[in-house]
Short mmCIF file of N, CA and C in Angstrom, two decimals:
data_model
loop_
_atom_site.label_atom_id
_atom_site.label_comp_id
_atom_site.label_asym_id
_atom_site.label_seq_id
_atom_site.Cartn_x
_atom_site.Cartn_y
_atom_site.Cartn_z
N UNK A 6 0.84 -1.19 0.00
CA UNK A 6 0.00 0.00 0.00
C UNK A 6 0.88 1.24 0.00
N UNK A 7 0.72 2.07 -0.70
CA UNK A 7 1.22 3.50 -1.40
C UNK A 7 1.16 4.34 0.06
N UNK A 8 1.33 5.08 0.83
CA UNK A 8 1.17 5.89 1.75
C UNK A 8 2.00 7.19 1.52
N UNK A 9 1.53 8.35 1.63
CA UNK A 9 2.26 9.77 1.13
C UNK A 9 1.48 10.10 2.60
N UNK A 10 3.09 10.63 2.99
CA UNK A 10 2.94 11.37 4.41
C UNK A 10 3.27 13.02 4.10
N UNK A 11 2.67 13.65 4.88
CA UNK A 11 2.89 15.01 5.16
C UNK A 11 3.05 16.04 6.08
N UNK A 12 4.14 16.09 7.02
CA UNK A 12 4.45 16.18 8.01
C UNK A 12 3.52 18.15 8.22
N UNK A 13 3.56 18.55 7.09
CA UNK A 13 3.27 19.96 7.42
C UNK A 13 1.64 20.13 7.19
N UNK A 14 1.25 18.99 6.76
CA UNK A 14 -0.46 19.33 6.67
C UNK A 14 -1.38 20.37 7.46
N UNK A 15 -1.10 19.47 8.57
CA UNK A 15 -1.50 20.69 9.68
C UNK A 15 -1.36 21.72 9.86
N UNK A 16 -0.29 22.25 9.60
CA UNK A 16 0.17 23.17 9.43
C UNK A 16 -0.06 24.66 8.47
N UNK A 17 0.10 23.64 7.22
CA UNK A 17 -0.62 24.44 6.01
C UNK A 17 -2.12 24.45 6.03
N UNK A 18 -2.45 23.46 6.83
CA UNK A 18 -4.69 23.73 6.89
C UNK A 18 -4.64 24.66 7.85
N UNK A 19 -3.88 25.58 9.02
CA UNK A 19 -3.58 26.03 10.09
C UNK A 19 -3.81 27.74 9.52
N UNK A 20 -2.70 27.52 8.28
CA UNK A 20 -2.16 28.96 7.99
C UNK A 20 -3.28 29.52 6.91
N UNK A 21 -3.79 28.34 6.28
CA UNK A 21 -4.63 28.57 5.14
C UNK A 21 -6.14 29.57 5.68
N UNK A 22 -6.46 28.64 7.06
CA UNK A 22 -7.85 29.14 7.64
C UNK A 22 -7.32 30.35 8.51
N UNK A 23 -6.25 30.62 9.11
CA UNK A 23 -5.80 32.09 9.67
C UNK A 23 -5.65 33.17 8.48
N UNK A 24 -4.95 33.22 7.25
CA UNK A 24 -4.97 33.89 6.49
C UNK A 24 -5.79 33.76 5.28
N UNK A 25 -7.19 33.13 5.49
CA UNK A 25 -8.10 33.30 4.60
C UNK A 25 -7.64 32.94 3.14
N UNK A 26 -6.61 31.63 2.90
CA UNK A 26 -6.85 31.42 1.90
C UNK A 26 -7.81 30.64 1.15
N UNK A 27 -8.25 29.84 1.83
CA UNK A 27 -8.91 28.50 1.87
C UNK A 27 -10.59 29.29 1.76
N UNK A 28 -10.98 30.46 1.47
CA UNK A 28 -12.24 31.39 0.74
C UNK A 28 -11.97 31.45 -0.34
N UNK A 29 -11.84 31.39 -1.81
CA UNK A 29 -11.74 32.03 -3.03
C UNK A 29 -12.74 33.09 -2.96
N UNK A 30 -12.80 34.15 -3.67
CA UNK A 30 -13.46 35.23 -4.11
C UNK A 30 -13.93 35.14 -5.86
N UNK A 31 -14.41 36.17 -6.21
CA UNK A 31 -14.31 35.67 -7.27
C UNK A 31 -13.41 36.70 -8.05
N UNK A 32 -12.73 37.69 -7.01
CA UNK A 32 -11.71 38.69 -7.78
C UNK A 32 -10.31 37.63 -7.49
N UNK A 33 -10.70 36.81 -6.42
CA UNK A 33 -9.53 35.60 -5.76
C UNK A 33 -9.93 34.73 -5.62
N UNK A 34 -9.93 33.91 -6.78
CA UNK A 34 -10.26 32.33 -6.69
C UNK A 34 -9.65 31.65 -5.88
N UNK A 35 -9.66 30.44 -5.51
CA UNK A 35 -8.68 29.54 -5.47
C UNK A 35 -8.42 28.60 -6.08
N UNK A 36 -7.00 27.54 -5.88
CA UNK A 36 -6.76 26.56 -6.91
C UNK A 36 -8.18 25.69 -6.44
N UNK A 37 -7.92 24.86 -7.70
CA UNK A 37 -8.30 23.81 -7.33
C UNK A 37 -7.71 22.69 -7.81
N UNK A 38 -7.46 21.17 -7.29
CA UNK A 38 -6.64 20.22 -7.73
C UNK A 38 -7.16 19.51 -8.68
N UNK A 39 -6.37 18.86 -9.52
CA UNK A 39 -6.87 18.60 -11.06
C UNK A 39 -5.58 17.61 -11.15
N UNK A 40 -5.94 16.38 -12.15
CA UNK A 40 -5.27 15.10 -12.46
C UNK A 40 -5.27 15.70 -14.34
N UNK A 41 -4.60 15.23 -15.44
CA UNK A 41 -4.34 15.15 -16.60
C UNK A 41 -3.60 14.41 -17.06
N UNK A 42 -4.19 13.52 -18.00
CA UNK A 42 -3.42 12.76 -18.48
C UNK A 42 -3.71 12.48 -20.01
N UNK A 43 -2.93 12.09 -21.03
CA UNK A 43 -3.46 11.20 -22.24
C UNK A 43 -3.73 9.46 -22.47
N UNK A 44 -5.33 9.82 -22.92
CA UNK A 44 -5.46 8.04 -23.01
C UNK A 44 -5.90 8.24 -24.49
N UNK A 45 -5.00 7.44 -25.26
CA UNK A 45 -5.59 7.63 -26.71
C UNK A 45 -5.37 8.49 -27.07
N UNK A 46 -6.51 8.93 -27.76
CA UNK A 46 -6.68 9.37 -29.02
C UNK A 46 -7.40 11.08 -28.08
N UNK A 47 -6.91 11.19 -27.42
CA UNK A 47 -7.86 12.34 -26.26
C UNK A 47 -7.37 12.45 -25.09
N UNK A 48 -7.16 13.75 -24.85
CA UNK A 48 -6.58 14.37 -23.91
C UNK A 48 -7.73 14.19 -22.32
N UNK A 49 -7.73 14.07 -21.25
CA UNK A 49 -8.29 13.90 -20.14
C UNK A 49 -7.58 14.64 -18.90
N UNK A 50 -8.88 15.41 -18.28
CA UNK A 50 -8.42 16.38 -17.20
C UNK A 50 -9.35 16.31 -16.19
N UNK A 51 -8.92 16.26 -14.97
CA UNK A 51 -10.24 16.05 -13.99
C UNK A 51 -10.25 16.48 -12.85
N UNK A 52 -11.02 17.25 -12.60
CA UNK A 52 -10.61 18.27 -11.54
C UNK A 52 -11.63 17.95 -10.21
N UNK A 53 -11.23 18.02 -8.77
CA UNK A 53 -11.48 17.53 -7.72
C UNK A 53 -12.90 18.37 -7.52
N UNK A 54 -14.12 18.62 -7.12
CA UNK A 54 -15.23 19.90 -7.03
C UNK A 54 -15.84 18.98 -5.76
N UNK A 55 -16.00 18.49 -5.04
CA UNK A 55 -16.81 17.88 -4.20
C UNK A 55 -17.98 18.98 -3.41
N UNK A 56 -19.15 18.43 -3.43
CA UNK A 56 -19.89 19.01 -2.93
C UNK A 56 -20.34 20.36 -3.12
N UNK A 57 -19.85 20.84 -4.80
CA UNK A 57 -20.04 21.96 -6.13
C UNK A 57 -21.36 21.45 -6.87
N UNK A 58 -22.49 22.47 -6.69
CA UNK A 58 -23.60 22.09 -7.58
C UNK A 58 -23.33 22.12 -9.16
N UNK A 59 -23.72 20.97 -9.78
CA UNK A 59 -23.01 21.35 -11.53
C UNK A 59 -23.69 22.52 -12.19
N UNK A 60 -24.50 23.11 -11.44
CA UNK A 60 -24.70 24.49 -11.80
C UNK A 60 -24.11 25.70 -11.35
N UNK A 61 -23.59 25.24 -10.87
CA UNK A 61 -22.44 26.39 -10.18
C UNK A 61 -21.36 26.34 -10.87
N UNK A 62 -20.84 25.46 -12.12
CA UNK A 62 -19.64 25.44 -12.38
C UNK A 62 -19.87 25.85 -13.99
N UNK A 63 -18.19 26.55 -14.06
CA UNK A 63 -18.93 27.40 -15.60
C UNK A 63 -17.43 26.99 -16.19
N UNK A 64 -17.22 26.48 -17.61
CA UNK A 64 -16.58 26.32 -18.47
C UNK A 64 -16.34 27.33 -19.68
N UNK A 65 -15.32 28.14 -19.67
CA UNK A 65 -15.47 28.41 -21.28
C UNK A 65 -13.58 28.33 -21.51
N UNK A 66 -13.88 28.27 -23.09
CA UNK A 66 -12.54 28.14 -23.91
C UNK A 66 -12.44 29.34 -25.10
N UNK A 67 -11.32 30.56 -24.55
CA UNK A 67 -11.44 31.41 -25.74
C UNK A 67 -9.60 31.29 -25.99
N UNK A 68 -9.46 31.35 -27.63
CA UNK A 68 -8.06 31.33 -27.98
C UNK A 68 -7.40 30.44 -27.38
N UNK A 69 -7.53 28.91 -27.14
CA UNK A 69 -6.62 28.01 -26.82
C UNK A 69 -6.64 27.89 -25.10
N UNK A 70 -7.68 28.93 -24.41
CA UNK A 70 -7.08 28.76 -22.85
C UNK A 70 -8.49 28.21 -22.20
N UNK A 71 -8.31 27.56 -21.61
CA UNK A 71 -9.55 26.91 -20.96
C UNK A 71 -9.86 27.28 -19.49
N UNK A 72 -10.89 27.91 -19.02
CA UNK A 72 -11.10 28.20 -17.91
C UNK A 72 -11.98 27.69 -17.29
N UNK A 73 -11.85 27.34 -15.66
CA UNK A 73 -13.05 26.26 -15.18
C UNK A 73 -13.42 27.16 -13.57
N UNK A 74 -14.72 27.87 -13.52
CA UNK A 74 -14.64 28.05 -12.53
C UNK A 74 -15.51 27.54 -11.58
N UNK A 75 -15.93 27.12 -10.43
CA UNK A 75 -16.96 26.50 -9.81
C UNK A 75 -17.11 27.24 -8.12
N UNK A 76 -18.15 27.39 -7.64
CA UNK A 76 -18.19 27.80 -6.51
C UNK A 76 -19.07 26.72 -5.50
N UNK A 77 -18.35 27.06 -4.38
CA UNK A 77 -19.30 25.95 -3.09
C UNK A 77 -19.59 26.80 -2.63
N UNK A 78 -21.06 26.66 -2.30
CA UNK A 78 -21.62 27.87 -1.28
C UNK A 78 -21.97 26.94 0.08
N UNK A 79 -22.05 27.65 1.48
CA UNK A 79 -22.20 27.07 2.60
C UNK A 79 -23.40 26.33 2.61
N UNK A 80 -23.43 25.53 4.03
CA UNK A 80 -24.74 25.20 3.87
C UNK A 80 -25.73 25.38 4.58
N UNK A 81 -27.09 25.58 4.12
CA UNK A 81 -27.78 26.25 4.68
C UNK A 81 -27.78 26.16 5.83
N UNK A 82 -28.24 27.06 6.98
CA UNK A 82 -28.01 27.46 8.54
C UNK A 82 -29.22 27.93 9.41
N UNK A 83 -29.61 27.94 9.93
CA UNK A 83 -30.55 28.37 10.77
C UNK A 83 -30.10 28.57 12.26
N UNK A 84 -30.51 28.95 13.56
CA UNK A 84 -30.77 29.23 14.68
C UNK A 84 -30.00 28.32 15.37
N UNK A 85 -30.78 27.39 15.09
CA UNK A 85 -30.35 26.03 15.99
C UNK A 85 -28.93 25.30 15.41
N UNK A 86 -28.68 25.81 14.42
CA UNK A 86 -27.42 25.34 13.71
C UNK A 86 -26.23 25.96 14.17
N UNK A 87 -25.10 25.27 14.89
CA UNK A 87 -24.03 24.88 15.65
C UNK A 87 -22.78 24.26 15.13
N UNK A 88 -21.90 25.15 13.98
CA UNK A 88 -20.75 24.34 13.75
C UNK A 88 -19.90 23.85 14.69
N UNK A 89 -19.74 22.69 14.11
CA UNK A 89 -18.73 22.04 15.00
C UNK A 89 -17.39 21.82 14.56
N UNK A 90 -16.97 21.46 13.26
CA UNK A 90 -15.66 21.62 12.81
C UNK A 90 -15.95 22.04 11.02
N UNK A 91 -15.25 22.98 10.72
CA UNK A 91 -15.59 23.63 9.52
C UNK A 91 -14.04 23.46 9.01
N UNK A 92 -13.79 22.30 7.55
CA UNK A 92 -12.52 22.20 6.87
C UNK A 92 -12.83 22.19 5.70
N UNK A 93 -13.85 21.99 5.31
CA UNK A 93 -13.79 22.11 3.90
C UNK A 93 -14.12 23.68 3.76
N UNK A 94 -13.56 23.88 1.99
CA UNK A 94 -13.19 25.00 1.82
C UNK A 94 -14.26 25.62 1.09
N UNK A 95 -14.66 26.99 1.34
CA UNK A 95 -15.52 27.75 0.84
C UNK A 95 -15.26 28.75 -0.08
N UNK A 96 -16.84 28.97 -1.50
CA UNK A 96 -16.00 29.70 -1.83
C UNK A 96 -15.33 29.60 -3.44
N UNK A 97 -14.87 30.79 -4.42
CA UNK A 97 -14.80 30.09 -5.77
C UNK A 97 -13.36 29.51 -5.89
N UNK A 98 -13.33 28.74 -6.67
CA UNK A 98 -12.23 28.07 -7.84
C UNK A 98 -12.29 28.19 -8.96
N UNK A 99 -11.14 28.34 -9.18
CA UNK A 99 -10.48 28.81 -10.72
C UNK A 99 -9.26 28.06 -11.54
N UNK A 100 -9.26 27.22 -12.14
CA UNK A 100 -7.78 27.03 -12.91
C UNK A 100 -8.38 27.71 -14.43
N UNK A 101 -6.97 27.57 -14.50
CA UNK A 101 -6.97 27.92 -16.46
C UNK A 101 -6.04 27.02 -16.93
N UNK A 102 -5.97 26.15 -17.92
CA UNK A 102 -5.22 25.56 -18.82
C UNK A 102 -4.92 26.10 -20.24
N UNK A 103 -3.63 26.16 -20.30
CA UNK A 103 -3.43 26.80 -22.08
C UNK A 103 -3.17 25.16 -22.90
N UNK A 104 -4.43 25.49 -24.29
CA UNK A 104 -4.35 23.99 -24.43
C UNK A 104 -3.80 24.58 -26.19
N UNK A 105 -3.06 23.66 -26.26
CA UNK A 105 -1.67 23.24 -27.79
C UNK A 105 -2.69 23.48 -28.48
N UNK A 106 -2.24 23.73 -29.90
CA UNK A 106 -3.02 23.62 -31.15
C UNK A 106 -2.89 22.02 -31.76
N UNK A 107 -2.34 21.37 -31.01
CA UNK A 107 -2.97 19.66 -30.79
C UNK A 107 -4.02 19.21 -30.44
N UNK A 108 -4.63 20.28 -29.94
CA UNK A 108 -6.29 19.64 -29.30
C UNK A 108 -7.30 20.25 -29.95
N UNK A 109 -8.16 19.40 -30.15
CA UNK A 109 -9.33 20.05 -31.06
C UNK A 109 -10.21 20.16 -29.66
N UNK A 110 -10.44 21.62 -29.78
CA UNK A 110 -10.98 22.16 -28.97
C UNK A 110 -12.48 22.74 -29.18
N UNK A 111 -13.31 22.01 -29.95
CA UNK A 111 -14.44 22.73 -30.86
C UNK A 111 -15.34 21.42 -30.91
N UNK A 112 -14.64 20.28 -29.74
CA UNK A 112 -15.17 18.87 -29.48
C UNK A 112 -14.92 18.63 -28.39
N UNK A 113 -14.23 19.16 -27.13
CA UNK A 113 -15.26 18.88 -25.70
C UNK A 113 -15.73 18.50 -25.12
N UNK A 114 -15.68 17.29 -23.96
CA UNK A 114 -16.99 16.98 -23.70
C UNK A 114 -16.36 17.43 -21.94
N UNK A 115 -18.21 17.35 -21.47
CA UNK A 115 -17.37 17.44 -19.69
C UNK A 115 -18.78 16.50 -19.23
N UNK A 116 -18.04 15.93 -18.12
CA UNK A 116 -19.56 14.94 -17.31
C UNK A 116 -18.50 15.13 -15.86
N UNK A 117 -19.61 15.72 -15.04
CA UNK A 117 -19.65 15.46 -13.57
C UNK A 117 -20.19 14.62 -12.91
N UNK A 118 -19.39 13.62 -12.05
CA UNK A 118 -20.04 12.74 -11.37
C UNK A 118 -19.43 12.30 -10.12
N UNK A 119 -20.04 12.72 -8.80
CA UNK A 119 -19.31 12.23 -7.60
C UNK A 119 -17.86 13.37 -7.04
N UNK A 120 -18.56 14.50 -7.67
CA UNK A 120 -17.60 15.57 -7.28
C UNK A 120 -16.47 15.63 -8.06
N UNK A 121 -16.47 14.93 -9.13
CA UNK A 121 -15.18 15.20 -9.83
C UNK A 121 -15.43 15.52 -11.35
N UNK A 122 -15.21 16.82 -11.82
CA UNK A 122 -15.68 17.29 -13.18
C UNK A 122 -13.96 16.72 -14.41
N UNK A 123 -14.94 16.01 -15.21
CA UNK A 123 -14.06 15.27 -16.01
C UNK A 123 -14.10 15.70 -17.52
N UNK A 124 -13.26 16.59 -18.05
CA UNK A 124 -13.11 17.13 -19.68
C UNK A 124 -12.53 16.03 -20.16
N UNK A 125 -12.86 15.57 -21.66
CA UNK A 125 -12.13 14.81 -22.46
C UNK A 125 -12.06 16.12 -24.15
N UNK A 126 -10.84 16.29 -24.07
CA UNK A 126 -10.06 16.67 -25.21
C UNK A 126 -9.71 16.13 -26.33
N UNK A 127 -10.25 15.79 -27.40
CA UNK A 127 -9.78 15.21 -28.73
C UNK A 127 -8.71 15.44 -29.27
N UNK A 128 -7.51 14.68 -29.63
CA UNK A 128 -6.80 14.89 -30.10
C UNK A 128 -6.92 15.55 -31.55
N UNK A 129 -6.19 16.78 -31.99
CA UNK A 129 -6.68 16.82 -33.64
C UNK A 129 -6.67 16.62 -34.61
N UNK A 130 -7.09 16.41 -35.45
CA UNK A 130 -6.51 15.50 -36.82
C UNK A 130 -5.02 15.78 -37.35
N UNK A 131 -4.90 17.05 -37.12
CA UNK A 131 -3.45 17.62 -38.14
C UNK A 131 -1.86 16.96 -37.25
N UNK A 132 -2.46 16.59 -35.52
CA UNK A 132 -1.77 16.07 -34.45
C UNK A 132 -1.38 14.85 -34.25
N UNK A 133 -1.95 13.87 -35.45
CA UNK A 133 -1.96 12.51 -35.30
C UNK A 133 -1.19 12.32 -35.83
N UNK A 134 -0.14 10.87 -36.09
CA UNK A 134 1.13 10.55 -36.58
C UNK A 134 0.19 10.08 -38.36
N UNK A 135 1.12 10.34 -39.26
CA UNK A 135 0.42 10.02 -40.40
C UNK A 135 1.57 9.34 -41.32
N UNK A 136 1.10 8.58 -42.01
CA UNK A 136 2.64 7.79 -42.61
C UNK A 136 2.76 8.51 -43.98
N UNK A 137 3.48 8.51 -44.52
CA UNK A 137 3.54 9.64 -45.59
C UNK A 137 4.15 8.19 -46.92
N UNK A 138 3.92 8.16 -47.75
CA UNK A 138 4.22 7.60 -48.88
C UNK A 138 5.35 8.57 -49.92
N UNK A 139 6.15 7.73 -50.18
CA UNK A 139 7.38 7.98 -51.06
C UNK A 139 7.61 7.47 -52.04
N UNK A 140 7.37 8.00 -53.31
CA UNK A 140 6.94 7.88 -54.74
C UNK A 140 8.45 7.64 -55.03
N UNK A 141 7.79 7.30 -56.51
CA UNK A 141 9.10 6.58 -57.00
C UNK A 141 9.62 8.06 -58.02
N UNK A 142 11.21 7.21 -58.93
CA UNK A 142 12.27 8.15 -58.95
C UNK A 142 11.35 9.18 -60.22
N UNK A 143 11.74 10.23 -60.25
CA UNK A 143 11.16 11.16 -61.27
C UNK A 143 11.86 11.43 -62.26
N UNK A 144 11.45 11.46 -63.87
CA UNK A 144 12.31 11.55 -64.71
C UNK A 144 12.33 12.77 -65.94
N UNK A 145 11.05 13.70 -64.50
CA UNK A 145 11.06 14.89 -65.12
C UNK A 145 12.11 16.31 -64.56
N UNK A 146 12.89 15.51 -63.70
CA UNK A 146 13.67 16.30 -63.01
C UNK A 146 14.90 17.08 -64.10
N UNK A 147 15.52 18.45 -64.20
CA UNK A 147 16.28 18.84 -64.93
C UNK A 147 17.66 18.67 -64.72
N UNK A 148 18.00 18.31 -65.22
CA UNK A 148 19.79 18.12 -64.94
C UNK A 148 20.58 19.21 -64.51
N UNK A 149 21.66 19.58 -64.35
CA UNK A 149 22.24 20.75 -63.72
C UNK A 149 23.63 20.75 -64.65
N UNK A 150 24.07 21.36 -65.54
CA UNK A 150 25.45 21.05 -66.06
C UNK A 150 25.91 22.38 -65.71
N UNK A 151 27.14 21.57 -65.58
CA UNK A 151 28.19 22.69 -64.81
C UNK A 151 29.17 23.05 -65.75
#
């Protein structure tokens, strides 16, 4: 079993909730964590949103850069309502990805499911390996005399 320790966790969840990073705004997002990889024929990116209504989260792509923003809003509260430990983070997220003129970007897809919003990127046609054919000798070529 894989185990990744982190001696400063605490630490950094410590400093994050004293200096208000762990709020995004929406003049101050925050990150949010995101996996990418290539399978095939298509690029794949998937970004962590737990407990983000998929209406809260907004996608657009202008000139090659892809922007994803999503917000968690609290939850509802009343009178009798009594936090008891508050760690998850409130509040917007923002990444941007600059995506190659390898990706056909005009094909897209995104599906959220289980808190994790998942883009698949098409690779583009002009990006794919293509075997090129090599004709035979030409005998219209001009000679060169020197």
């Amino acid at each position: 079993m894989l185990m990744r320790t982190d001696p400063f966790r605490d630490l950094d969840r410590l400093a994050q909730q004293f200096f208000g990073a762990t709020t995004g705004t929406w003049s101050k997002p925050a990150a949010m964590p995101m996996d990418a990889y290539r399978a095939g024929e298509e690029f794949v990116v998937c970004f962590d949103l737990p407990g983000v209504d998929p209406n809260a989260i907004e996608l657009d792509v202008e000139r090659n850069v892809l922007t994803v923003k999503a917000e968690r809003r609290p939850l509802p509260s009343g009178d009798d309502v009594q936090m008891q430990v508050s760690e998850r983070p409130l509040g917007v997220f923002s990444r941007q990805l600059f995506l190659g003129d390898t990706l056909d970007t005009d094909h897209i897809t995104a599906d959220y499911d289980a808190g994790v919003l998942t883009l698949r990127i098409p690779i583009a046609e002009k990006a794919k390996p293509r075997r090129i054919e090599i004709g035979g000798a030409r005998s219209d070529r001009k000679e060169i005399k020197s």
